[in-house]
Coordinates of C-alpha atoms in Angstrom, one line a residue:
M22 CA 115.8 78.4 59.4
L23 CA 114.4 81.5 57.7
N24 CA 116.5 84.7 57.6
R25 CA 115.3 87.6 59.6
K26 CA 113.7 89.4 56.7
E27 CA 111.7 86.3 55.6
Y28 CA 110.7 85.7 59.3
L29 CA 109.5 89.3 59.6
R30 CA 107.5 88.9 56.4
Q31 CA 106.0 85.7 57.8
L32 CA 105.0 87.5 61.0
F33 CA 103.4 90.3 59.0
N34 CA 101.0 87.8 57.5
K35 CA 100.0 86.0 60.8
D36 CA 97.0 87.0 62.8
K37 CA 98.3 85.5 66.1
W38 CA 101.8 85.0 67.3
T39 CA 103.1 82.2 69.6
A40 CA 104.9 83.1 72.8
T41 CA 108.2 82.3 71.1
E42 CA 107.4 84.7 68.2
Q43 CA 106.4 87.4 70.6
E44 CA 109.7 87.1 72.5
W45 CA 111.7 87.1 69.2
M46 CA 109.9 90.3 68.1
M47 CA 110.5 92.1 71.4
E48 CA 114.2 91.3 71.2
Y49 CA 114.3 92.5 67.6
L50 CA 112.7 95.8 68.5
N51 CA 114.9 96.4 71.5
A52 CA 118.0 95.8 69.4
N53 CA 117.3 99.1 67.5
D54 CA 118.4 97.6 64.2
F55 CA 115.4 97.9 61.9
S56 CA 117.1 97.3 58.5
E57 CA 115.2 94.1 57.6
L58 CA 112.0 95.6 58.9
E59 CA 112.5 98.6 56.7
M60 CA 112.8 96.4 53.6
V61 CA 109.7 94.5 54.5
A62 CA 107.8 97.7 55.3
A63 CA 108.9 99.2 52.0
E64 CA 107.2 96.4 50.2
S65 CA 103.9 97.4 51.8
F66 CA 104.3 101.2 51.8
E67 CA 100.9 101.6 50.2
A68 CA 99.1 100.5 53.4
D69 CA 96.4 102.7 54.9
L70 CA 98.7 104.8 57.1
L71 CA 96.2 107.2 58.4
T72 CA 93.8 104.5 59.7
V73 CA 96.6 102.8 61.6
K74 CA 98.1 106.0 62.9
Y75 CA 95.3 106.8 65.4
M76 CA 95.8 103.4 67.0
L77 CA 99.3 104.5 68.3
D78 CA 100.6 106.1 71.4
K79 CA 101.8 109.5 70.2
R80 CA 105.0 109.7 72.2
L81 CA 106.1 106.2 71.2
S82 CA 105.3 106.9 67.6
N83 CA 107.3 110.2 67.6
N84 CA 110.3 108.5 69.3
M85 CA 110.4 105.7 66.8
L86 CA 109.9 108.0 63.9
K87 CA 112.8 110.1 64.9
N88 CA 115.0 107.0 65.1
I89 CA 114.0 105.9 61.7
H90 CA 114.4 109.4 60.1
Q91 CA 117.9 109.6 61.5
R92 CA 118.7 106.2 59.9
I93 CA 117.4 107.2 56.4
G94 CA 118.7 110.8 56.4
V95 CA 115.4 112.6 56.7
K96 CA 115.9 115.9 58.6
D97 CA 112.6 116.9 60.2
S98 CA 113.1 117.1 64.0
S99 CA 109.9 118.9 64.6
F100 CA 107.9 116.2 62.8
K101 CA 105.7 119.0 61.3
G102 CA 104.9 118.4 57.7
I103 CA 105.7 114.7 57.9
F104 CA 102.7 113.8 55.8
R105 CA 104.3 115.9 52.9
L106 CA 107.0 113.3 52.8
Y107 CA 104.6 110.5 52.1
Q108 CA 105.0 111.2 48.4
Q109 CA 108.5 109.9 48.6
K110 CA 108.7 106.2 48.6
I111 CA 111.4 105.9 51.3
A112 CA 109.5 108.2 53.7
A113 CA 106.3 106.2 53.1
A114 CA 108.2 103.0 53.8
A115 CA 109.6 104.5 57.0
V116 CA 106.2 105.5 58.3
V117 CA 104.9 102.0 57.6
L118 CA 107.8 100.7 59.6
L119 CA 107.0 103.1 62.4
L120 CA 103.4 102.1 62.5
A121 CA 104.0 98.4 62.3
G122 CA 106.8 98.5 64.9
A123 CA 104.9 100.8 67.3
I124 CA 101.8 98.6 67.1
W125 CA 103.8 95.4 67.7
Y126 CA 105.8 97.0 70.5
T127 CA 102.8 98.4 72.3
W128 CA 100.8 95.2 71.8
L129 CA 103.6 93.1 73.2
Q130 CA 104.1 95.4 76.2
E131 CA 100.4 95.1 77.0
R132 CA 100.7 91.3 76.8
V133 CA 103.0 91.3 79.8
K134 CA 100.5 91.2 82.6
Q135 CA 101.2 93.4 85.5
H136 CA 100.5 92.4 89.1
V137 CA 99.8 95.0 91.8
F138 CA 99.7 94.2 95.5
A139 CA 98.7 96.7 98.1
A140 CA 98.9 96.4 101.9
T141 CA 96.0 98.5 102.9
S142 CA 95.3 97.7 106.6
E143 CA 97.8 94.9 107.3
R144 CA 101.3 93.9 106.3
Q145 CA 101.6 91.6 103.4
T146 CA 104.2 89.1 102.1
V147 CA 104.5 88.9 98.3
K148 CA 106.5 86.3 96.4
L149 CA 107.9 87.5 93.1
P150 CA 108.3 85.5 89.8
D151 CA 112.0 84.8 90.5
G152 CA 111.3 83.5 94.0
S153 CA 112.4 86.7 95.8
V154 CA 110.2 87.8 98.7
V155 CA 108.8 91.3 99.5
Y156 CA 107.3 92.3 102.9
L157 CA 105.0 95.2 102.4
E158 CA 104.3 97.6 105.2
R159 CA 100.8 99.0 105.7
G160 CA 99.9 101.5 103.0
A161 CA 102.6 100.3 100.6
S162 CA 102.1 98.7 97.2
I163 CA 104.3 97.0 94.6
T164 CA 103.9 96.5 90.9
F165 CA 105.7 93.8 88.9
P166 CA 105.2 91.7 85.7
E167 CA 103.9 88.2 85.6
V168 CA 107.3 87.1 84.1
F169 CA 110.5 89.1 84.4
D170 CA 112.2 89.7 81.0
K171 CA 115.7 88.4 80.0
K172 CA 117.6 91.5 80.8
D173 CA 116.6 92.4 84.3
R174 CA 114.0 92.2 87.0
K175 CA 112.0 95.4 87.4
V176 CA 109.4 96.4 90.0
T177 CA 107.8 99.6 91.2
L178 CA 107.4 100.5 94.9
K179 CA 105.2 103.0 96.7
G180 CA 105.7 103.2 100.5
E181 CA 107.9 100.9 102.6
A182 CA 108.9 97.3 102.1
F183 CA 111.7 94.9 103.0
F184 CA 113.2 92.9 100.2
E185 CA 114.9 89.5 100.2
I186 CA 116.3 89.2 96.6
N187 CA 117.5 85.9 95.1
H188 CA 121.0 86.2 93.7
D189 CA 121.2 86.4 89.9
A190 CA 124.3 88.2 88.6
K191 CA 123.0 88.2 85.0
H192 CA 119.7 89.8 85.8
P193 CA 119.9 92.8 88.1
F194 CA 116.9 93.6 90.3
I195 CA 115.7 97.2 89.9
I196 CA 113.2 98.9 92.1
S197 CA 111.7 102.1 90.7
S198 CA 110.0 104.7 92.9
S199 CA 109.0 108.4 92.7
L200 CA 112.3 109.6 94.2
I201 CA 115.0 107.0 93.9
N202 CA 115.9 103.8 92.0
T203 CA 117.7 100.9 93.6
T204 CA 119.6 98.2 91.8
V205 CA 120.7 94.9 93.4
L206 CA 121.9 91.4 92.5
G207 CA 121.1 89.5 95.6
T208 CA 120.7 90.9 99.1
S209 CA 118.3 91.9 101.8
F210 CA 117.4 95.5 102.5
N211 CA 114.6 97.8 103.5
M212 CA 113.4 100.6 101.2
E213 CA 111.0 103.4 102.1
V214 CA 109.7 106.1 99.7
H215 CA 107.0 108.6 100.4
E216 CA 106.0 111.4 98.1
R217 CA 107.6 114.7 99.0
N218 CA 109.4 113.1 101.9
I219 CA 112.8 111.5 102.6
A220 CA 113.5 108.3 100.8
K221 CA 115.7 105.7 102.6
V222 CA 117.4 102.4 101.8
V223 CA 118.9 100.3 104.6
V224 CA 121.0 97.3 103.7
V225 CA 121.0 94.3 106.0
S226 CA 123.2 92.1 103.8
G227 CA 124.8 92.3 100.4
T228 CA 125.4 95.4 98.2
V229 CA 122.9 97.9 96.8
Q230 CA 123.3 100.8 94.3
V231 CA 121.0 103.8 94.9
N232 CA 120.6 106.8 92.7
A233 CA 118.0 109.6 92.4
R234 CA 115.4 109.3 89.7
E235 CA 116.4 110.7 86.3
G236 CA 115.5 114.4 86.3
N237 CA 116.1 114.7 90.1
L238 CA 119.5 116.3 90.6
H239 CA 121.6 115.1 93.5
K240 CA 124.9 116.3 94.9
N241 CA 126.7 113.1 95.6
G242 CA 125.8 111.1 92.5
Q243 CA 124.9 107.5 92.9
L244 CA 125.8 105.6 96.1
V245 CA 126.9 102.0 96.6
I246 CA 126.0 100.8 100.1
T247 CA 126.8 97.6 102.0
A248 CA 125.5 96.0 105.2
N249 CA 124.6 98.3 108.1
K250 CA 124.7 101.4 105.9
S251 CA 121.9 103.5 104.4
A252 CA 121.4 105.9 101.5
V253 CA 119.1 108.8 102.3
Y254 CA 117.7 111.1 99.7
D255 CA 116.1 114.4 100.6
P256 CA 114.1 115.9 97.8
S257 CA 114.1 119.3 99.3
S258 CA 117.9 119.6 99.2
Q259 CA 118.3 117.1 96.3
N260 CA 121.0 115.4 98.3
L261 CA 121.8 111.7 98.4
E262 CA 123.7 110.9 101.6
L263 CA 125.5 107.8 103.0
Q264 CA 124.7 107.2 106.7
D265 CA 125.5 104.6 109.3
A266 CA 122.4 102.3 109.8
T267 CA 123.6 99.7 112.3
E268 CA 120.5 100.0 114.6
D269 CA 118.1 100.1 111.6
A270 CA 119.7 97.0 110.1
R271 CA 119.5 95.2 113.5
F272 CA 115.8 96.1 113.7
F273 CA 115.0 94.9 110.2
A274 CA 116.9 91.7 110.6
Q275 CA 115.0 90.8 113.8
K276 CA 111.7 91.9 112.4
I277 CA 112.0 89.6 109.3
S278 CA 113.2 86.7 111.5
G279 CA 109.9 87.1 113.4
K280 CA 111.6 87.4 116.8
F281 CA 113.2 90.2 118.8
I282 CA 116.0 89.0 121.0
Y283 CA 117.7 91.1 123.7
K284 CA 120.8 90.3 125.7
G285 CA 121.2 93.1 128.2
D286 CA 119.9 95.9 126.0
P287 CA 118.6 99.2 127.5
L288 CA 114.9 99.2 127.9
F289 CA 114.4 102.4 126.0
M290 CA 115.8 100.6 122.9
V291 CA 113.4 97.7 123.5
A292 CA 110.5 100.2 123.8
S293 CA 111.5 101.9 120.6
D294 CA 111.5 98.6 118.7
L295 CA 108.0 97.8 120.0
Q296 CA 106.7 101.2 119.0
R297 CA 108.3 100.9 115.6
Y298 CA 107.0 97.5 114.8
Y299 CA 103.4 97.7 116.3
N300 CA 103.0 101.4 115.4
V301 CA 101.8 102.2 118.9
P302 CA 103.5 104.7 121.2
V303 CA 105.6 102.9 123.8
I304 CA 107.7 105.0 126.2
T305 CA 109.7 104.6 129.4
D306 CA 110.0 106.8 132.4
Q307 CA 113.4 108.1 133.4
R308 CA 114.0 105.4 136.0
S309 CA 113.3 102.4 133.7
A310 CA 114.9 103.7 130.5
Q311 CA 118.4 102.5 131.3
C312 CA 117.3 99.1 132.8
M313 CA 119.0 96.2 131.0
F314 CA 116.5 93.8 129.5
Y315 CA 117.1 90.1 128.9
G316 CA 114.4 88.2 126.9
S317 CA 112.7 87.8 123.6
F318 CA 109.3 88.1 122.0
N319 CA 107.7 86.6 118.9
I320 CA 106.1 89.2 116.8
A321 CA 103.0 87.0 116.3
D322 CA 102.3 87.1 120.1
G323 CA 101.3 90.8 120.1
L324 CA 102.3 94.0 121.9
E325 CA 100.4 93.3 125.1
K326 CA 102.2 90.0 125.7
A327 CA 105.6 91.6 125.1
L328 CA 104.7 94.4 127.7
E329 CA 103.6 91.8 130.2
L330 CA 107.0 90.0 129.8
I331 CA 108.9 93.3 130.4
A332 CA 106.8 94.1 133.5
F333 CA 107.4 90.7 135.0
S334 CA 111.2 90.6 134.2
L335 CA 111.9 94.1 135.7
D336 CA 109.1 94.2 138.3
A337 CA 107.9 97.3 136.4
K338 CA 104.4 98.7 135.8
V339 CA 102.8 99.2 132.4
K340 CA 100.3 102.0 132.2
K341 CA 97.9 102.9 129.5
D342 CA 98.7 106.3 128.0
S343 CA 95.2 107.7 127.2
I344 CA 96.6 110.9 125.8
N345 CA 98.8 109.3 123.1
N346 CA 96.8 106.1 122.9
G347 CA 99.8 104.0 123.8
Y348 CA 101.7 102.6 126.8
I349 CA 104.2 103.9 129.5
I350 CA 106.7 101.5 131.2
A351 CA 107.4 102.9 134.7
G352 CA 109.5 101.9 137.8
G353 CA 111.2 98.5 137.9
N354 CA 114.2 97.1 139.6
C355 CA 117.3 97.5 137.6
K356 CA 120.3 95.3 138.2

């Protein structure tokens, strides 16, 4: 087996890398120990630096250059006048290292194909590379790689979605969003994030860690929440708060099961569930609000069928609400 220096030199001279070679290089760059690469780069410091430089992402180049300069003792934090250092062999070798490393890193990152799923007009179910399942609400989208890396499982969420995450203690599941980040091992929970609005995570089972995005200050630090609890982040107050979420957890658990079951629950709660799921106003009058409802509906059957069952069970009337474009449940015989 070649040592790391010889293996790097071999990779320098190849036009195309295998998947194994790509993975090895990514791990090497992430380790932040570039000693062998420095030596290999020093051998090639007469490369055409300026030609290659314009191929790089400026921010990535500067970050890597700063790292390298710290390692070799070059003090130039502003990076101004860096080209004056090219006359020194060690600086030239460092820049070659920077260019080669940045090109490889950028190229390898681009090789990881990103999938984007958006639920425009209808809810969507998305299966992730590790077998976890995401239920996207209308207007939501999720971005994830074709293959998760060896350290963790990262996705990006916009809008609202329910997650059922496969347990994997060695590879945390991380959801990034504009306001909060959520880290889990294996659990089921609902996460909702909208720009300039409250972000909320409700846990149905398992344990979830929630913290505000880096750069967004928050009063209570990170929160670890368990079943029937929620973490709510308010960007206006920059406050991350723990709240009881028993009713929310009940709603999400039944929603994902595909069936709402009621065993003597007040009708106003049933109406609230229907309104929340179908996104159509459903209200009760004062008389029917406290009626106890016994029954169940499958979400695939539709709102109208659920309302017909309620009307039959309680001898109530369902009226079309033309003002709010919804429904009103009125009257009924309560036992």
